[in-house]
mmCIF file of C-alpha atoms and ligand atoms in Angstrom:
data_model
loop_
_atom_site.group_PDB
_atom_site.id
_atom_site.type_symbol
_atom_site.label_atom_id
_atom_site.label_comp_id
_atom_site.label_asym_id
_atom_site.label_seq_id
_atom_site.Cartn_x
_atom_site.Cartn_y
_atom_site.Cartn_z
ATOM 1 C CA UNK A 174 -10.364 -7.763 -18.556
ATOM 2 C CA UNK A 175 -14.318 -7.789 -19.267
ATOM 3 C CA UNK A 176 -15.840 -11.030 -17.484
ATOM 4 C CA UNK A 177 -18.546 -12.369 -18.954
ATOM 5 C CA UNK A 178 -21.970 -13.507 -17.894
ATOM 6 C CA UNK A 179 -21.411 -16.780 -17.676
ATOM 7 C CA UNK A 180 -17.665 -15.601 -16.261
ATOM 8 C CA UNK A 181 -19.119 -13.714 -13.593
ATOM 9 C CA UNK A 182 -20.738 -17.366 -12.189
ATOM 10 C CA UNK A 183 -17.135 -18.289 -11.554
ATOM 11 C CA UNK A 184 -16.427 -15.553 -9.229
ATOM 12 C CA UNK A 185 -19.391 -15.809 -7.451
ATOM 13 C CA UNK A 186 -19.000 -17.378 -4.044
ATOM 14 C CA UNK A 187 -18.028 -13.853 -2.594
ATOM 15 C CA UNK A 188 -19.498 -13.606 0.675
ATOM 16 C CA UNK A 189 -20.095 -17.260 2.111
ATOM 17 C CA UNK A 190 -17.589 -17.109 4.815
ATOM 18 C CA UNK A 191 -16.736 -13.342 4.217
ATOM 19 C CA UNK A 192 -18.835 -11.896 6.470
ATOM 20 C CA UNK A 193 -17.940 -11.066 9.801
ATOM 21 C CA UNK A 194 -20.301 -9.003 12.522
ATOM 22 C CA UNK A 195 -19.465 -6.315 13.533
ATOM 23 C CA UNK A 196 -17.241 -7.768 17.394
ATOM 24 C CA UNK A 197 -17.534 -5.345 20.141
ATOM 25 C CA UNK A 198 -14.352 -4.041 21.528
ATOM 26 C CA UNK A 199 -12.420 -4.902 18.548
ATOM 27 C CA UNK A 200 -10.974 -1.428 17.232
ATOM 28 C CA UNK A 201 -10.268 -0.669 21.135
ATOM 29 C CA UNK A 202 -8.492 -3.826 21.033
ATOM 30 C CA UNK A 203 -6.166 -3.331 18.221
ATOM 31 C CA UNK A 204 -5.515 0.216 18.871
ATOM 32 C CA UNK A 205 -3.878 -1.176 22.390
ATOM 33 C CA UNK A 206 -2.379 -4.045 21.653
ATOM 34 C CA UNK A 207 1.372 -4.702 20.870
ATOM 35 C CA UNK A 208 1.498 -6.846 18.159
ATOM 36 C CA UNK A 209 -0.548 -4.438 16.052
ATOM 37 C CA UNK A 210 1.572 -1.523 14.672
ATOM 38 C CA UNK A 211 -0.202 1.759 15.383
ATOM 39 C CA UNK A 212 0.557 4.864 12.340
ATOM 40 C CA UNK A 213 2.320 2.334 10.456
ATOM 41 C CA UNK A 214 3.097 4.591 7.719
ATOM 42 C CA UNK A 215 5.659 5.852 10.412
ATOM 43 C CA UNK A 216 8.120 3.110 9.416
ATOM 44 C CA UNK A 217 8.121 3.481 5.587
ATOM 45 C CA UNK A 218 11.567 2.620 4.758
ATOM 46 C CA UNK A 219 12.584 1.433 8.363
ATOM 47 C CA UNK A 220 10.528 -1.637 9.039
ATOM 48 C CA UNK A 221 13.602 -3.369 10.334
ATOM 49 C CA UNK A 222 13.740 -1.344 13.343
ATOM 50 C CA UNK A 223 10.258 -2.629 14.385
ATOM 51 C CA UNK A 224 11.348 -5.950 14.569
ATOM 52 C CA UNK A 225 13.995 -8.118 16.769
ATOM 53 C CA UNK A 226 16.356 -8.637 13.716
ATOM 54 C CA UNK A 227 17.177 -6.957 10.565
ATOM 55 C CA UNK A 228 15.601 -9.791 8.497
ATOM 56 C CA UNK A 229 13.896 -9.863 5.107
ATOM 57 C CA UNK A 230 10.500 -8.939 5.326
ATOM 58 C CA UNK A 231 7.371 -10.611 4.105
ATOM 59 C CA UNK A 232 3.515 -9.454 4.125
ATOM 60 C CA UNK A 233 0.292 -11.260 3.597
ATOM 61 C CA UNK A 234 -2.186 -8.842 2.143
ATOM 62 C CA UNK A 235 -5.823 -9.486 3.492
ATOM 63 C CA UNK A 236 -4.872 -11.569 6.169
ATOM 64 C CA UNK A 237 -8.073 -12.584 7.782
ATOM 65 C CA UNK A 238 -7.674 -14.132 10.917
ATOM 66 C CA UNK A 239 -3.751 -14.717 10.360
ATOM 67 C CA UNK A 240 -3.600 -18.346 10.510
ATOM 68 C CA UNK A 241 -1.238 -18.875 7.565
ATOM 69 C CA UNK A 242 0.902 -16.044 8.454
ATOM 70 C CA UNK A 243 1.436 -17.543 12.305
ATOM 71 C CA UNK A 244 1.940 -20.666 10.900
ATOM 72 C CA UNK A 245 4.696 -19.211 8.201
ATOM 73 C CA UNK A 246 6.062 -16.786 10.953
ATOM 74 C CA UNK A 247 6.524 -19.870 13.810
ATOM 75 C CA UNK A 248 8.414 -21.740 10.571
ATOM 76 C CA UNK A 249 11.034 -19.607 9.249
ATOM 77 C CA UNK A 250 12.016 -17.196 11.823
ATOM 78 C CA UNK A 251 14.688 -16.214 9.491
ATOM 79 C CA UNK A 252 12.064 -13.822 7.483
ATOM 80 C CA UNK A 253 10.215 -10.815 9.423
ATOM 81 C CA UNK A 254 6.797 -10.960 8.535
ATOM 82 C CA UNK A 255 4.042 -8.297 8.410
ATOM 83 C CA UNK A 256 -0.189 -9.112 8.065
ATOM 84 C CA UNK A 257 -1.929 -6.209 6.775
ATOM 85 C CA UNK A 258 -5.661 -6.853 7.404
ATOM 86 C CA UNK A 259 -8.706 -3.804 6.509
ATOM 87 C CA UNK A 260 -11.188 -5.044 9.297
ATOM 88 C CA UNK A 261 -11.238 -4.346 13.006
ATOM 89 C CA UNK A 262 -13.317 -7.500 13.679
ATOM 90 C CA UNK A 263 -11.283 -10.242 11.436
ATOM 91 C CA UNK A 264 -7.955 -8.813 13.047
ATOM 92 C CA UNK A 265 -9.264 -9.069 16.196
ATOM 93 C CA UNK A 266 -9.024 -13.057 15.602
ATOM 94 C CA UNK A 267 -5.667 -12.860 14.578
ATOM 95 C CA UNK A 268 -4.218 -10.666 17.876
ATOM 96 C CA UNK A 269 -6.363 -13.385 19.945
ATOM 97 C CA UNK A 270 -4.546 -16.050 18.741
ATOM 98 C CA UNK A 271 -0.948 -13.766 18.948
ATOM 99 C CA UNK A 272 -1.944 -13.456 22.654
ATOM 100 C CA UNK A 273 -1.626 -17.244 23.263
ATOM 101 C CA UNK A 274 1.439 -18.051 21.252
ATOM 102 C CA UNK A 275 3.512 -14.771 20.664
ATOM 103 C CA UNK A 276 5.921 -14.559 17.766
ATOM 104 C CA UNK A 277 8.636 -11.960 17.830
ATOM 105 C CA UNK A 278 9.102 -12.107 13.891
ATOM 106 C CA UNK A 279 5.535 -11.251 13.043
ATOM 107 C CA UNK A 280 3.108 -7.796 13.339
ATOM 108 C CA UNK A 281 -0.093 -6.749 12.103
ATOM 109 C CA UNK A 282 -1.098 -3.491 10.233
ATOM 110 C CA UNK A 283 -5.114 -2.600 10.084
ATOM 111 C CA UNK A 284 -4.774 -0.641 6.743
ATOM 112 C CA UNK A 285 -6.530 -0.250 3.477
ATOM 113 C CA UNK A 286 -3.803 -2.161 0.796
ATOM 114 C CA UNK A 287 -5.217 1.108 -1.806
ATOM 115 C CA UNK A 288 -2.663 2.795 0.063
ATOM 116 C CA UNK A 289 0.210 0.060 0.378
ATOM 117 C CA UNK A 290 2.829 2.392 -1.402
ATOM 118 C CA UNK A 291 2.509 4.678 2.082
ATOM 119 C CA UNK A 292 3.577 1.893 4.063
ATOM 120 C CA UNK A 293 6.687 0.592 2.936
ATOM 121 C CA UNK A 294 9.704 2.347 0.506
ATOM 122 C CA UNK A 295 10.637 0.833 -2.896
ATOM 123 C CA UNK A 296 11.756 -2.209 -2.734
ATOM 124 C CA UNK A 297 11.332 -2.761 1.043
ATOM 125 C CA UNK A 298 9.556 -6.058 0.820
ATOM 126 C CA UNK A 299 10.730 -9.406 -0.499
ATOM 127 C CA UNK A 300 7.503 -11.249 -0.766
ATOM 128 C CA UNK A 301 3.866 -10.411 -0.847
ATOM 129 C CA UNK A 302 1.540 -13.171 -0.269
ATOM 130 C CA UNK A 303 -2.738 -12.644 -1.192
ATOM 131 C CA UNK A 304 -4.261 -15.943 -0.093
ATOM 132 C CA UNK A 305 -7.952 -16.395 -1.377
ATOM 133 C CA UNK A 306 -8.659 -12.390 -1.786
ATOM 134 C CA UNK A 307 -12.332 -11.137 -2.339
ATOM 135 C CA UNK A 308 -13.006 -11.891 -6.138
ATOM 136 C CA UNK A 309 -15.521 -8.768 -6.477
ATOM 137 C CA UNK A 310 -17.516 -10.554 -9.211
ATOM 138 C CA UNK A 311 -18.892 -7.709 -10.488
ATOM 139 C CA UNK A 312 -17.031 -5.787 -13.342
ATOM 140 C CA UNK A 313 -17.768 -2.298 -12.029
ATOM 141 C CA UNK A 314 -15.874 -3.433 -8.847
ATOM 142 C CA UNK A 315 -13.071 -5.270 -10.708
ATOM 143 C CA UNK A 316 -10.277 -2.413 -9.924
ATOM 144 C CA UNK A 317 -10.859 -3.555 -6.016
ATOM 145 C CA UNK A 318 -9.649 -6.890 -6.629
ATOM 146 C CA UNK A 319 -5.912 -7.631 -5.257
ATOM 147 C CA UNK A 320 -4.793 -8.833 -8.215
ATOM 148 C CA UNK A 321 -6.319 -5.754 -10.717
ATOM 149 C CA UNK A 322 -3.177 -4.155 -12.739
ATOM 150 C CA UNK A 323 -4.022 -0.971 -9.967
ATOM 151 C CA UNK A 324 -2.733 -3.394 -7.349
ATOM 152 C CA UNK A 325 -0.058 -5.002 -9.013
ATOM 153 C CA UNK A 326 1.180 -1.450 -9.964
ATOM 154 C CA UNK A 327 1.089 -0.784 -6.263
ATOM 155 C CA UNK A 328 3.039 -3.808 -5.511
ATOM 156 C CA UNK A 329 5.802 -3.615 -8.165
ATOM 157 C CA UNK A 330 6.768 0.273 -6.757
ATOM 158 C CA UNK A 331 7.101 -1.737 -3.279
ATOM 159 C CA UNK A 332 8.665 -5.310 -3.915
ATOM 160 C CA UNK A 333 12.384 -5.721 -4.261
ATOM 161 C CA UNK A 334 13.530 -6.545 -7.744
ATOM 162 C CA UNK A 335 14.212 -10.347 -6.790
ATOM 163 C CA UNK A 336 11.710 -10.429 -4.801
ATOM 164 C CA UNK A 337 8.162 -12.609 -5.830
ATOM 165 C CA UNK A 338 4.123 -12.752 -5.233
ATOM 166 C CA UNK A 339 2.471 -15.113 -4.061
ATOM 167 C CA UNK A 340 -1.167 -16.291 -5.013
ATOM 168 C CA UNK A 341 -3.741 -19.013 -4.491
ATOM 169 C CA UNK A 342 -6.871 -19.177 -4.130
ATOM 170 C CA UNK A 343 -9.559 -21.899 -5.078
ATOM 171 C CA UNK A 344 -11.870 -18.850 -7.039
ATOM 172 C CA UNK A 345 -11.408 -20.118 -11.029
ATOM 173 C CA UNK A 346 -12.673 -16.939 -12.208
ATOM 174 C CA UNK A 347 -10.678 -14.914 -10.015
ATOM 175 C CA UNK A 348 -7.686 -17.029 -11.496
ATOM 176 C CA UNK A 349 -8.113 -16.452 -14.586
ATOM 177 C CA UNK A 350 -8.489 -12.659 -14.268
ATOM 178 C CA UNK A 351 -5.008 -12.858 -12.217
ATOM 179 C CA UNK A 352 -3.212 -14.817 -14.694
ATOM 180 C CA UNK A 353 -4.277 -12.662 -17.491
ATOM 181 C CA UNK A 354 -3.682 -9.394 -15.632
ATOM 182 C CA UNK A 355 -0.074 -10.794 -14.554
ATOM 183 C CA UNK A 356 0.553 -11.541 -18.345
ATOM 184 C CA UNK A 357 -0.567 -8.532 -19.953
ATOM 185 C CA UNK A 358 1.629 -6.239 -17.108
ATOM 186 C CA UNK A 359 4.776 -5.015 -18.284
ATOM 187 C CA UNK A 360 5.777 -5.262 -14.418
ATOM 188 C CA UNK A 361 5.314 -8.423 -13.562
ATOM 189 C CA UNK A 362 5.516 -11.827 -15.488
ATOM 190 C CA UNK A 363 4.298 -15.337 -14.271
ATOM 191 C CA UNK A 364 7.023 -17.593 -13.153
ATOM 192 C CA UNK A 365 4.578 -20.599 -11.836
ATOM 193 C CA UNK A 366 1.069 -21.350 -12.260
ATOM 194 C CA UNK A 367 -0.618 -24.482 -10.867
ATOM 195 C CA UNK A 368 -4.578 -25.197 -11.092
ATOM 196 C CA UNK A 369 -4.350 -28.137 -8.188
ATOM 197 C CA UNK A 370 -2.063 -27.187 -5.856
ATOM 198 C CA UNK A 371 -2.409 -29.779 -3.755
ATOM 199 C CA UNK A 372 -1.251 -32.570 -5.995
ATOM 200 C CA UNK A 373 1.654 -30.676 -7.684
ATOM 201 C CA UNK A 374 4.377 -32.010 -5.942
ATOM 202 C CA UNK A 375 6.979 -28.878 -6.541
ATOM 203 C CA UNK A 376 4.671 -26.089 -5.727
ATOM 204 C CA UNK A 377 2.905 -27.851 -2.277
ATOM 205 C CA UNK A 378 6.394 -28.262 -1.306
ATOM 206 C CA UNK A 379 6.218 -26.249 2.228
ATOM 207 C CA UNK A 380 2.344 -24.864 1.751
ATOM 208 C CA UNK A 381 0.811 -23.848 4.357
ATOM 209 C CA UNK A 382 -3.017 -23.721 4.422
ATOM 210 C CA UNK A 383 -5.133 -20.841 4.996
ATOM 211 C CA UNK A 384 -8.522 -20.779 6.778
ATOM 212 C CA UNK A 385 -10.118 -20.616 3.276
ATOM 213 C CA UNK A 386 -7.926 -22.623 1.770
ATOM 214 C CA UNK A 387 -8.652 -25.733 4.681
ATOM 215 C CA UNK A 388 -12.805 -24.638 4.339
ATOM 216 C CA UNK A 389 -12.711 -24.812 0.127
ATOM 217 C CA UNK A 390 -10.221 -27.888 -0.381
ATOM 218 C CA UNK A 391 -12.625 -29.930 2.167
ATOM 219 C CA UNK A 392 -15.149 -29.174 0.162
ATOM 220 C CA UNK A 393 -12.974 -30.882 -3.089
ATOM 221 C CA UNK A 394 -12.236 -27.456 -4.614
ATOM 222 C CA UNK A 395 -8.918 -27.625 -6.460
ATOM 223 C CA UNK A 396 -6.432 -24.490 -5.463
ATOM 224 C CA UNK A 397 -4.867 -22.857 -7.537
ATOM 225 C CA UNK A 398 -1.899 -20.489 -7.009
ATOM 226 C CA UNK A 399 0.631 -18.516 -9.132
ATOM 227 C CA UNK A 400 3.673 -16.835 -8.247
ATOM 228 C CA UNK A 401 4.681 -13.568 -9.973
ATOM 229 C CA UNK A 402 8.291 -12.165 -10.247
ATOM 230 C CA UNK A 403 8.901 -7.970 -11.603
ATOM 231 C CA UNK A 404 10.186 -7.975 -14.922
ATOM 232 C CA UNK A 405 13.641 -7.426 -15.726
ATOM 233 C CA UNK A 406 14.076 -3.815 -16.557
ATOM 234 C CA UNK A 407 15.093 -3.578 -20.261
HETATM 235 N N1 SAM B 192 -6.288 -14.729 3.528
HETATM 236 C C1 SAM B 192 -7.275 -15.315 4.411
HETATM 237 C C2 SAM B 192 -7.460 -16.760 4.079
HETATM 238 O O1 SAM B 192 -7.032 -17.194 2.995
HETATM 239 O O2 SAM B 192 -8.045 -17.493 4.890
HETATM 240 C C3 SAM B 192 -8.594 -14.516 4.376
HETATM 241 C C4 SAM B 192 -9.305 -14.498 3.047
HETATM 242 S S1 SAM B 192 -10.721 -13.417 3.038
HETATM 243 C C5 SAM B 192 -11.696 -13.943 1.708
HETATM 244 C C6 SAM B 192 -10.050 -11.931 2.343
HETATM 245 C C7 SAM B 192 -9.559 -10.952 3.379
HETATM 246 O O3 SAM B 192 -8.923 -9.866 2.719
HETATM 247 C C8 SAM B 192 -10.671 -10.373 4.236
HETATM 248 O O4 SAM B 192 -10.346 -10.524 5.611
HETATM 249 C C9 SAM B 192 -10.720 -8.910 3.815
HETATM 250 O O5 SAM B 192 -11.116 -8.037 4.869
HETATM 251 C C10 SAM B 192 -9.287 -8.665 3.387
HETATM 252 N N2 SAM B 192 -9.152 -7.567 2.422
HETATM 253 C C11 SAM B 192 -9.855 -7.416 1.283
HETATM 254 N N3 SAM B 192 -9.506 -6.281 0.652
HETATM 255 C C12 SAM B 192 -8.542 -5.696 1.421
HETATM 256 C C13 SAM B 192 -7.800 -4.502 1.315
HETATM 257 N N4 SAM B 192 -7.981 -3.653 0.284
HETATM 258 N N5 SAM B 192 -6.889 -4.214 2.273
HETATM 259 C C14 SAM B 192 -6.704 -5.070 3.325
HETATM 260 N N6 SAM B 192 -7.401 -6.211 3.489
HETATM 261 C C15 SAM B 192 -8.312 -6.530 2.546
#
């Protein structure tokens, strides 16, 4: 999907609380600690054996500093949950806080999600959640968004057939491009799509806010959020 000019405006808000400095310590940090899963490709096909109980399995995809996913994770500890987070420094945050208020039902990957298929087999995870991914305004960068048909590709080889994705963010531009890319997939189709989360009752039923998601909606943004379910095979 080509974004125009004035389409490109709506995406652009990329980098206001994004960046993080560089934290000293951090990859030392995460490469010794025990809630972070070291060669996590290891346990493609045998996350279960990680954790306590043989439990569906959930994973946020850019995590950030994992306050949703603690949050979700301290909530239903019927559901094994995974964070998979790119950055040393905004995972750092997230072990921090894992320190103080361990959770046995919830581990963190420091991974690139271009290379999600290594970590888990087909149809290994139930749900996949991206809360208020980078929009990469920019059309030459478009295939790095979370929600390009690259990723959702990705995704479908990894998500159980019943299984659903999760997606809000409060980025109209970058909501449009998802919707659109969700409805021209022959993968996935939408099952729910809300522009103002917060006042519909059904779909804030259970939310749970993110970081960005407290920081925009203070600031009056409306959220919006779809959920995506794989196609039935024909
Ligand atoms: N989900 C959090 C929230 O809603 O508060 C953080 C949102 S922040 C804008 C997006 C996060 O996704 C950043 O921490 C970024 O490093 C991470 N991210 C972006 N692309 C990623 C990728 N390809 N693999 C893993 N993490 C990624």
């Amino acid at each position: 999907m080509h974004i125009s000019p004035a389409g490109e405006d709506l995406f652009k808000r990329q980098g206001e609380f994004m960046r993080l400095r560089n934290i000293p310590g951090a990859k030392e940090a995460i490469a010794d600690s025990k809630y972070c899963v070291q060669e996590p490709e290891t346990f493609a096909g045998q996350w279960n054996r990680h954790f306590p109980k043989d439990q569906p399995l959930h994973i946020e995809i850019g995590m950030g500093k994992g306050k949703f996913l603690m949050e979700l994770a301290a909530t239903h500890p019927e559901i094994n949950y995974l964070g998979i987070e790119r950055y040393t420094s905004v995972l750092y945050r997230a072990v921090q806080k894992m320190e103080l208020c361990p959770l046995p039902n919830l581990y963190f990957v420091c991974f690139d999600a271009a290379r999600i298929t290594e970590l888990f087999a087909p149809g290994e995870v139930e749900r996949i959640y991206l809360n208020f991914s980078d929009p990469w305004p920019k059309d030459r960068h478009a295939r790095r968004r979370l929600t390009s048909p690259d990723f959702l590709a990705r995704y479908r080889e990894i998500i159980d057939g019943k299984g659903r994705l999760e997606f809000k963010t409060d980025n109209r531009g970058l909501f449009d491009y998802s919707v659109e890319t969700v409805k021209d997939s022959d993968q996935w189709e939408l099952a729910a799509v809300t522009y103002d989360l917060h006042h519909d009752e059904t779909l804030c039923q259970g939310n749970i806010m993110t970081e960005y998601e407290e920081k925009f909606s203070a600031l009056g943004n409306p959220i919006c959020k779809l959920i995506a379910v794989p196609r039935p095979c024909i």
